[in-house]
PDB file of C-alpha atoms in Angstrom:
ATOM      1  CA  GLU A  29     110.704 161.883 138.118  1.00 59.00           C
ATOM      2  CA  THR A  30     113.615 160.185 137.291  1.00 75.00           C
ATOM      3  CA  GLY A  31     116.769 161.129 135.952  1.00 93.00           C
ATOM      4  CA  VAL A  32     118.004 163.862 134.318  1.00 96.00           C
ATOM      5  CA  THR A  33     114.826 165.529 132.562  1.00 96.00           C
ATOM      6  CA  GLN A  34     114.673 168.490 130.218  1.00 97.00           C
ATOM      7  CA  THR A  35     111.789 171.267 129.060  1.00 97.00           C
ATOM      8  CA  PRO A  36     110.813 172.595 126.730  1.00 97.00           C
ATOM      9  CA  ARG A  37     111.789 169.104 123.862  1.00 96.00           C
ATOM     10  CA  HIS A  38     110.685 170.660 121.462  1.00 97.00           C
ATOM     11  CA  LEU A  39     111.612 174.647 120.327  1.00 96.00           C
ATOM     12  CA  VAL A  40     111.145 177.771 117.397  1.00 95.00           C
ATOM     13  CA  MET A  41     112.556 180.844 118.054  1.00 92.00           C
ATOM     14  CA  GLY A  42     113.066 184.267 115.876  1.00 90.00           C
ATOM     15  CA  MET A  43     115.996 185.008 116.716  1.00 88.00           C
ATOM     16  CA  THR A  44     114.690 188.859 118.435  1.00 87.00           C
ATOM     17  CA  ASN A  45     112.861 186.611 120.767  1.00 88.00           C
ATOM     18  CA  LYS A  46     113.804 185.676 125.107  1.00 93.00           C
ATOM     19  CA  LYS A  47     113.106 182.253 125.473  1.00 95.00           C
ATOM     20  CA  SER A  48     115.034 179.915 128.626  1.00 97.00           C
ATOM     21  CA  LEU A  49     115.941 176.234 128.791  1.00 98.00           C
ATOM     22  CA  LYS A  50     114.763 173.414 131.955  1.00 98.00           C
ATOM     23  CA  CYS A  51     117.084 171.135 132.763  1.00 98.00           C
ATOM     24  CA  GLU A  52     116.478 168.914 136.606  1.00 97.00           C
ATOM     25  CA  GLN A  53     117.718 166.160 137.937  1.00 96.00           C
ATOM     26  CA  HIS A  54     116.887 163.691 140.216  1.00 94.00           C
ATOM     27  CA  LEU A  55     120.166 162.142 141.168  1.00 95.00           C
ATOM     28  CA  GLY A  56     121.284 164.458 143.887  1.00 93.00           C
ATOM     29  CA  HIS A  57     124.892 165.163 141.666  1.00 94.00           C
ATOM     30  CA  ASN A  58     126.785 167.678 142.576  1.00 92.00           C
ATOM     31  CA  ALA A  59     127.578 168.549 138.847  1.00 93.00           C
ATOM     32  CA  MET A  60     125.549 169.488 135.929  1.00 95.00           C
ATOM     33  CA  TYR A  61     125.888 170.257 132.170  1.00 95.00           C
ATOM     34  CA  TRP A  62     125.192 171.682 128.816  1.00 96.00           C
ATOM     35  CA  TYR A  63     126.379 170.396 125.377  1.00 96.00           C
ATOM     36  CA  LYS A  64     125.455 171.627 122.148  1.00 96.00           C
ATOM     37  CA  GLN A  65     125.367 168.541 119.500  1.00 94.00           C
ATOM     38  CA  SER A  66     125.518 169.448 115.614  1.00 92.00           C
ATOM     39  CA  ALA A  67     124.470 167.231 113.321  1.00 85.00           C
ATOM     40  CA  LYS A  68     127.785 165.027 111.750  1.00 79.00           C
ATOM     41  CA  LYS A  69     129.938 167.052 114.450  1.00 86.00           C
ATOM     42  CA  PRO A  70     131.135 165.786 118.391  1.00 89.00           C
ATOM     43  CA  LEU A  71     129.233 166.742 121.396  1.00 91.00           C
ATOM     44  CA  GLU A  72     130.292 170.546 122.370  1.00 93.00           C
ATOM     45  CA  LEU A  73     131.755 171.067 125.898  1.00 93.00           C
ATOM     46  CA  MET A  74     129.415 174.437 126.645  1.00 95.00           C
ATOM     47  CA  PHE A  75     129.324 175.040 130.410  1.00 94.00           C
ATOM     48  CA  VAL A  76     129.451 173.302 133.254  1.00 93.00           C
ATOM     49  CA  TYR A  77     128.701 173.937 136.497  1.00 93.00           C
ATOM     50  CA  ASN A  78     130.306 172.345 140.401  1.00 89.00           C
ATOM     51  CA  PHE A  79     128.331 172.980 143.611  1.00 85.00           C
ATOM     52  CA  LYS A  80     126.252 176.388 141.502  1.00 83.00           C
ATOM     53  CA  GLU A  81     129.551 177.623 140.406  1.00 85.00           C
ATOM     54  CA  GLN A  82     130.872 177.401 137.023  1.00 84.00           C
ATOM     55  CA  THR A  83     133.551 175.504 135.998  1.00 84.00           C
ATOM     56  CA  GLU A  84     134.324 174.962 132.513  1.00 82.00           C
ATOM     57  CA  ASN A  85     132.768 178.011 129.486  1.00 82.00           C
ATOM     58  CA  ASN A  86     133.843 177.451 126.360  1.00 81.00           C
ATOM     59  CA  SER A  87     133.836 180.576 124.800  1.00 87.00           C
ATOM     60  CA  VAL A  88     130.090 180.355 124.445  1.00 93.00           C
ATOM     61  CA  PRO A  89     128.396 182.895 123.231  1.00 93.00           C
ATOM     62  CA  SER A  90     126.837 185.629 124.506  1.00 93.00           C
ATOM     63  CA  ARG A  91     124.063 185.489 123.526  1.00 95.00           C
ATOM     64  CA  PHE A  92     123.521 181.831 126.341  1.00 96.00           C
ATOM     65  CA  SER A  93     123.130 182.917 129.310  1.00 95.00           C
ATOM     66  CA  PRO A  94     123.440 179.893 131.562  1.00 95.00           C
ATOM     67  CA  GLU A  95     121.815 179.775 135.115  1.00 96.00           C
ATOM     68  CA  CYS A  96     122.906 177.086 138.089  1.00 95.00           C
ATOM     69  CA  PRO A  97     120.360 177.937 141.618  1.00 94.00           C
ATOM     70  CA  ASN A  98     120.407 174.886 142.986  1.00 92.00           C
ATOM     71  CA  SER A  99     122.897 171.836 141.924  1.00 90.00           C
ATOM     72  CA  SER A 100     119.823 170.130 140.961  1.00 94.00           C
ATOM     73  CA  HIS A 101     118.248 172.395 137.845  1.00 96.00           C
ATOM     74  CA  LEU A 102     120.386 174.131 135.326  1.00 97.00           C
ATOM     75  CA  PHE A 103     118.629 176.706 132.824  1.00 97.00           C
ATOM     76  CA  LEU A 104     120.097 177.945 129.435  1.00 97.00           C
ATOM     77  CA  HIS A 105     119.023 181.813 128.443  1.00 97.00           C
ATOM     78  CA  LEU A 106     119.050 182.222 124.987  1.00 96.00           C
ATOM     79  CA  HIS A 107     118.628 185.701 123.219  1.00 93.00           C
ATOM     80  CA  THR A 108     119.151 187.009 119.387  1.00 93.00           C
ATOM     81  CA  LEU A 109     120.344 184.135 118.912  1.00 93.00           C
ATOM     82  CA  GLN A 110     121.465 182.601 115.368  1.00 94.00           C
ATOM     83  CA  PRO A 111     120.483 180.106 112.778  1.00 93.00           C
ATOM     84  CA  GLU A 112     123.304 178.336 113.024  1.00 93.00           C
ATOM     85  CA  ASP A 113     122.668 177.992 116.524  1.00 95.00           C
ATOM     86  CA  SER A 114     120.139 175.155 116.217  1.00 96.00           C
ATOM     87  CA  ALA A 115     120.430 172.075 117.508  1.00 96.00           C
ATOM     88  CA  LEU A 116     119.634 169.998 120.272  1.00 96.00           C
ATOM     89  CA  TYR A 117     121.045 170.961 123.341  1.00 97.00           C
ATOM     90  CA  LEU A 118     121.664 168.311 125.896  1.00 97.00           C
ATOM     91  CA  CYS A 119     122.179 168.689 129.859  1.00 97.00           C
ATOM     92  CA  ALA A 120     124.074 166.396 132.260  1.00 97.00           C
ATOM     93  CA  SER A 121     124.172 166.008 135.824  1.00 96.00           C
ATOM     94  CA  SER A 122     127.436 164.465 137.823  1.00 94.00           C
ATOM     95  CA  GLN A 123     128.734 163.190 140.774  1.00 91.00           C
ATOM     96  CA  ALA A 124     131.052 165.208 140.922  1.00 82.00           C
ATOM     97  CA  THR A 125     133.912 162.850 142.693  1.00 79.00           C
ATOM     98  CA  ASP A 126     136.672 163.703 143.759  1.00 75.00           C
ATOM     99  CA  ASN A 127     138.206 162.848 140.370  1.00 78.00           C
ATOM    100  CA  GLU A 128     135.996 164.396 138.504  1.00 78.00           C
ATOM    101  CA  GLY A 129     137.287 162.507 135.688  1.00 82.00           C
ATOM    102  CA  THR A 130     136.748 159.363 136.327  1.00 86.00           C
ATOM    103  CA  ASP A 131     132.606 159.679 136.117  1.00 89.00           C
ATOM    104  CA  THR A 132     129.568 158.788 134.893  1.00 93.00           C
ATOM    105  CA  GLN A 133     127.567 161.618 132.504  1.00 95.00           C
ATOM    106  CA  TYR A 134     124.114 161.043 133.460  1.00 96.00           C
ATOM    107  CA  PHE A 135     121.794 162.509 130.295  1.00 97.00           C
ATOM    108  CA  GLY A 136     118.780 163.582 129.110  1.00 96.00           C
ATOM    109  CA  PRO A 137     117.076 163.517 126.347  1.00 95.00           C
ATOM    110  CA  GLY A 138     117.757 167.482 125.298  1.00 96.00           C
ATOM    111  CA  THR A 139     116.126 170.166 124.258  1.00 97.00           C
ATOM    112  CA  ARG A 140     115.972 170.473 119.705  1.00 96.00           C
ATOM    113  CA  LEU A 141     115.464 173.892 119.074  1.00 96.00           C
ATOM    114  CA  THR A 142     115.738 175.248 115.636  1.00 95.00           C
ATOM    115  CA  VAL A 143     117.004 179.714 114.952  1.00 94.00           C
ATOM    116  CA  LEU A 144     113.869 181.506 112.513  1.00 92.00           C
TER     117      LEU A 144
ATOM    118  CA  ALA B  27     145.028 168.583 125.122  1.00 81.00           C
ATOM    119  CA  GLN B  28     142.671 165.857 124.382  1.00 83.00           C
ATOM    120  CA  SER B  29     141.078 164.100 120.957  1.00 90.00           C
ATOM    121  CA  VAL B  30     138.889 161.778 119.750  1.00 94.00           C
ATOM    122  CA  THR B  31     138.226 159.772 116.719  1.00 95.00           C
ATOM    123  CA  GLN B  32     136.127 158.178 115.445  1.00 95.00           C
ATOM    124  CA  LEU B  33     137.071 156.312 112.076  1.00 91.00           C
ATOM    125  CA  ASP B  34     133.540 155.341 111.003  1.00 94.00           C
ATOM    126  CA  SER B  35     130.606 157.948 110.557  1.00 93.00           C
ATOM    127  CA  GLN B  36     128.524 155.479 109.472  1.00 96.00           C
ATOM    128  CA  VAL B  37     128.676 151.104 110.429  1.00 97.00           C
ATOM    129  CA  PRO B  38     125.763 148.764 108.651  1.00 97.00           C
ATOM    130  CA  VAL B  39     126.017 144.944 109.894  1.00 97.00           C
ATOM    131  CA  PHE B  40     123.553 142.340 109.933  1.00 97.00           C
ATOM    132  CA  GLU B  41     121.310 141.343 112.631  1.00 97.00           C
ATOM    133  CA  GLU B  42     123.497 138.284 114.470  1.00 97.00           C
ATOM    134  CA  ALA B  43     126.818 139.647 113.429  1.00 98.00           C
ATOM    135  CA  PRO B  44     130.100 140.956 115.249  1.00 98.00           C
ATOM    136  CA  VAL B  45     130.777 144.625 115.205  1.00 98.00           C
ATOM    137  CA  GLU B  46     134.136 146.642 116.061  1.00 98.00           C
ATOM    138  CA  LEU B  47     133.638 150.604 116.645  1.00 98.00           C
ATOM    139  CA  ARG B  48     136.967 152.304 115.999  1.00 98.00           C
ATOM    140  CA  CYS B  49     137.987 154.449 117.978  1.00 97.00           C
ATOM    141  CA  ASN B  50     141.304 156.379 118.454  1.00 97.00           C
ATOM    142  CA  TYR B  51     142.434 158.749 121.219  1.00 95.00           C
ATOM    143  CA  SER B  52     145.479 161.705 121.362  1.00 93.00           C
ATOM    144  CA  SER B  53     146.961 163.116 124.807  1.00 88.00           C
ATOM    145  CA  SER B  54     149.802 163.518 126.281  1.00 84.00           C
ATOM    146  CA  VAL B  55     148.568 162.725 129.847  1.00 86.00           C
ATOM    147  CA  SER B  56     146.451 159.726 131.270  1.00 85.00           C
ATOM    148  CA  VAL B  57     143.495 158.884 130.057  1.00 89.00           C
ATOM    149  CA  TYR B  58     140.059 157.237 131.122  1.00 93.00           C
ATOM    150  CA  LEU B  59     138.596 156.287 128.497  1.00 96.00           C
ATOM    151  CA  PHE B  60     134.275 156.122 128.067  1.00 97.00           C
ATOM    152  CA  TRP B  61     131.725 154.419 125.347  1.00 98.00           C
ATOM    153  CA  TYR B  62     128.284 156.343 124.618  1.00 97.00           C
ATOM    154  CA  VAL B  63     124.930 155.312 122.613  1.00 97.00           C
ATOM    155  CA  GLN B  64     122.012 157.389 122.057  1.00 95.00           C
ATOM    156  CA  TYR B  65     118.941 156.285 120.697  1.00 94.00           C
ATOM    157  CA  PRO B  66     116.770 157.807 118.506  1.00 90.00           C
ATOM    158  CA  ASN B  67     115.675 160.982 121.157  1.00 86.00           C
ATOM    159  CA  GLN B  68     116.703 159.551 123.583  1.00 90.00           C
ATOM    160  CA  GLY B  69     120.313 162.029 125.375  1.00 92.00           C
ATOM    161  CA  LEU B  70     123.259 159.102 126.472  1.00 95.00           C
ATOM    162  CA  GLN B  71     123.342 156.448 128.852  1.00 95.00           C
ATOM    163  CA  LEU B  72     127.027 155.097 129.893  1.00 96.00           C
ATOM    164  CA  LEU B  73     127.471 151.490 127.911  1.00 97.00           C
ATOM    165  CA  LEU B  74     131.419 150.898 129.310  1.00 97.00           C
ATOM    166  CA  LYS B  75     134.076 153.178 131.233  1.00 96.00           C
ATOM    167  CA  TYR B  76     137.727 152.141 131.337  1.00 95.00           C
ATOM    168  CA  LEU B  77     139.598 153.375 134.358  1.00 92.00           C
ATOM    169  CA  SER B  78     142.295 151.052 134.946  1.00 89.00           C
ATOM    170  CA  GLY B  79     143.800 148.093 135.157  1.00 89.00           C
ATOM    171  CA  SER B  80     142.193 145.237 132.722  1.00 91.00           C
ATOM    172  CA  THR B  81     142.586 146.156 129.272  1.00 92.00           C
ATOM    173  CA  LEU B  82     139.312 144.813 128.310  1.00 96.00           C
ATOM    174  CA  VAL B  83     136.199 145.988 130.095  1.00 97.00           C
ATOM    175  CA  LYS B  84     132.954 144.336 129.788  1.00 96.00           C
ATOM    176  CA  GLY B  85     129.346 147.490 129.885  1.00 95.00           C
ATOM    177  CA  ILE B  86     125.632 146.944 129.541  1.00 94.00           C
ATOM    178  CA  ASN B  87     123.923 144.574 126.383  1.00 94.00           C
ATOM    179  CA  GLY B  88     127.105 142.227 125.661  1.00 96.00           C
ATOM    180  CA  PHE B  89     129.503 144.693 124.228  1.00 97.00           C
ATOM    181  CA  GLU B  90     132.970 145.017 124.673  1.00 97.00           C
ATOM    182  CA  ALA B  91     136.183 147.574 124.892  1.00 98.00           C
ATOM    183  CA  GLU B  92     139.356 146.401 125.212  1.00 96.00           C
ATOM    184  CA  PHE B  93     141.991 149.320 125.612  1.00 95.00           C
ATOM    185  CA  ASN B  94     145.340 149.675 123.721  1.00 95.00           C
ATOM    186  CA  LYS B  95     147.845 151.869 125.485  1.00 92.00           C
ATOM    187  CA  SER B  96     150.361 150.974 122.751  1.00 93.00           C
ATOM    188  CA  GLN B  97     147.882 151.593 119.092  1.00 94.00           C
ATOM    189  CA  THR B  98     145.869 154.659 121.718  1.00 94.00           C
ATOM    190  CA  SER B  99     142.443 153.379 120.637  1.00 96.00           C
ATOM    191  CA  PHE B 100     139.583 152.063 122.410  1.00 97.00           C
ATOM    192  CA  HIS B 101     137.222 150.218 120.229  1.00 98.00           C
ATOM    193  CA  LEU B 102     133.873 149.051 121.208  1.00 98.00           C
ATOM    194  CA  ARG B 103     132.799 144.935 120.060  1.00 98.00           C
ATOM    195  CA  LYS B 104     129.536 142.560 120.082  1.00 98.00           C
ATOM    196  CA  PRO B 105     129.744 139.166 119.206  1.00 97.00           C
ATOM    197  CA  SER B 106     126.378 139.744 117.722  1.00 97.00           C
ATOM    198  CA  VAL B 107     124.523 142.460 117.003  1.00 97.00           C
ATOM    199  CA  HIS B 108     120.192 142.819 117.442  1.00 97.00           C
ATOM    200  CA  ILE B 109     117.888 145.455 115.270  1.00 96.00           C
ATOM    201  CA  SER B 110     117.672 147.164 118.572  1.00 96.00           C
ATOM    202  CA  ASP B 111     121.655 147.733 118.656  1.00 97.00           C
ATOM    203  CA  THR B 112     120.147 150.597 116.552  1.00 97.00           C
ATOM    204  CA  ALA B 113     122.312 153.992 117.088  1.00 97.00           C
ATOM    205  CA  GLU B 114     124.960 156.352 117.313  1.00 96.00           C
ATOM    206  CA  TYR B 115     127.841 154.941 119.787  1.00 97.00           C
ATOM    207  CA  PHE B 116     130.190 158.227 120.903  1.00 97.00           C
ATOM    208  CA  CYS B 117     133.370 157.500 122.147  1.00 97.00           C
ATOM    209  CA  ALA B 118     134.910 159.313 125.136  1.00 96.00           C
ATOM    210  CA  VAL B 119     138.212 160.905 127.005  1.00 94.00           C
ATOM    211  CA  SER B 120     138.483 162.560 129.980  1.00 91.00           C
ATOM    212  CA  VAL B 121     141.648 163.429 132.473  1.00 86.00           C
ATOM    213  CA  THR B 122     142.738 163.817 136.222  1.00 80.00           C
ATOM    214  CA  GLY B 123     140.965 166.165 138.114  1.00 74.00           C
ATOM    215  CA  GLY B 124     139.490 167.661 134.704  1.00 75.00           C
ATOM    216  CA  PHE B 125     134.991 168.024 134.137  1.00 80.00           C
ATOM    217  CA  LYS B 126     135.535 168.746 130.465  1.00 86.00           C
ATOM    218  CA  THR B 127     135.674 165.034 128.439  1.00 91.00           C
ATOM    219  CA  ILE B 128     136.066 165.142 124.999  1.00 92.00           C
ATOM    220  CA  PHE B 129     134.036 164.058 122.035  1.00 94.00           C
ATOM    221  CA  GLY B 130     134.250 161.707 118.785  1.00 94.00           C
ATOM    222  CA  ALA B 131     131.451 162.543 116.466  1.00 93.00           C
ATOM    223  CA  GLY B 132     130.367 159.761 116.362  1.00 94.00           C
ATOM    224  CA  THR B 133     130.001 155.926 114.513  1.00 96.00           C
ATOM    225  CA  ARG B 134     126.073 155.218 113.634  1.00 96.00           C
ATOM    226  CA  LEU B 135     125.448 151.830 114.002  1.00 97.00           C
ATOM    227  CA  PHE B 136     123.143 150.398 111.671  1.00 97.00           C
ATOM    228  CA  VAL B 137     121.737 146.742 112.393  1.00 97.00           C
ATOM    229  CA  LYS B 138     119.808 145.382 109.187  1.00 96.00           C
ATOM    230  CA  ALA B 139     117.442 142.489 109.772  1.00 94.00           C
TER     231      ALA B 139
END
């Protein structure tokens, strides 16, 4: 496997379910990101991890819970979601150089989530 | 805080015609600027980025963009598009020392035969 992979690619869940999204990067990067992509809206940054430490939490509801056990893996645990949480969830990684603002982000293909 | 405005939500164009996708940003500090492309059922990938130096930046697939500080713009151009350029294009801005990249809402480029 190369690049950034995400599983599952599609997920349908009820509002009372608990599920997890998985992201894995094979690029040797140190920073990982979760974004939410909804139709006609800008990408919304949810969480950032740098060397396994959370550096950004963009006021995300607690029904989304991230986990970063190491620099290569990132999870998003989901519980009691709402229909408005239906979206494409994208994972990305970057090198995390001395100036992170210049880093290119490498994206996975996303998980298409539908909440019924 | 930074913001990004992509002025066109959709741009239809005929194959082999030139195209310009417009992007304006707002920031009180110096910025870095990016264009990413998203093909159907894929994640975003970098087309090009402006960090410093020459204001004309060349990227992959024949695309280029020009940083205009006075107009706070970073428009993307291609002199002759192909059907395969049909995709969604995102302009983005970041600042020194930050992981937080701000993305625009995207412009859907539709290339017609």
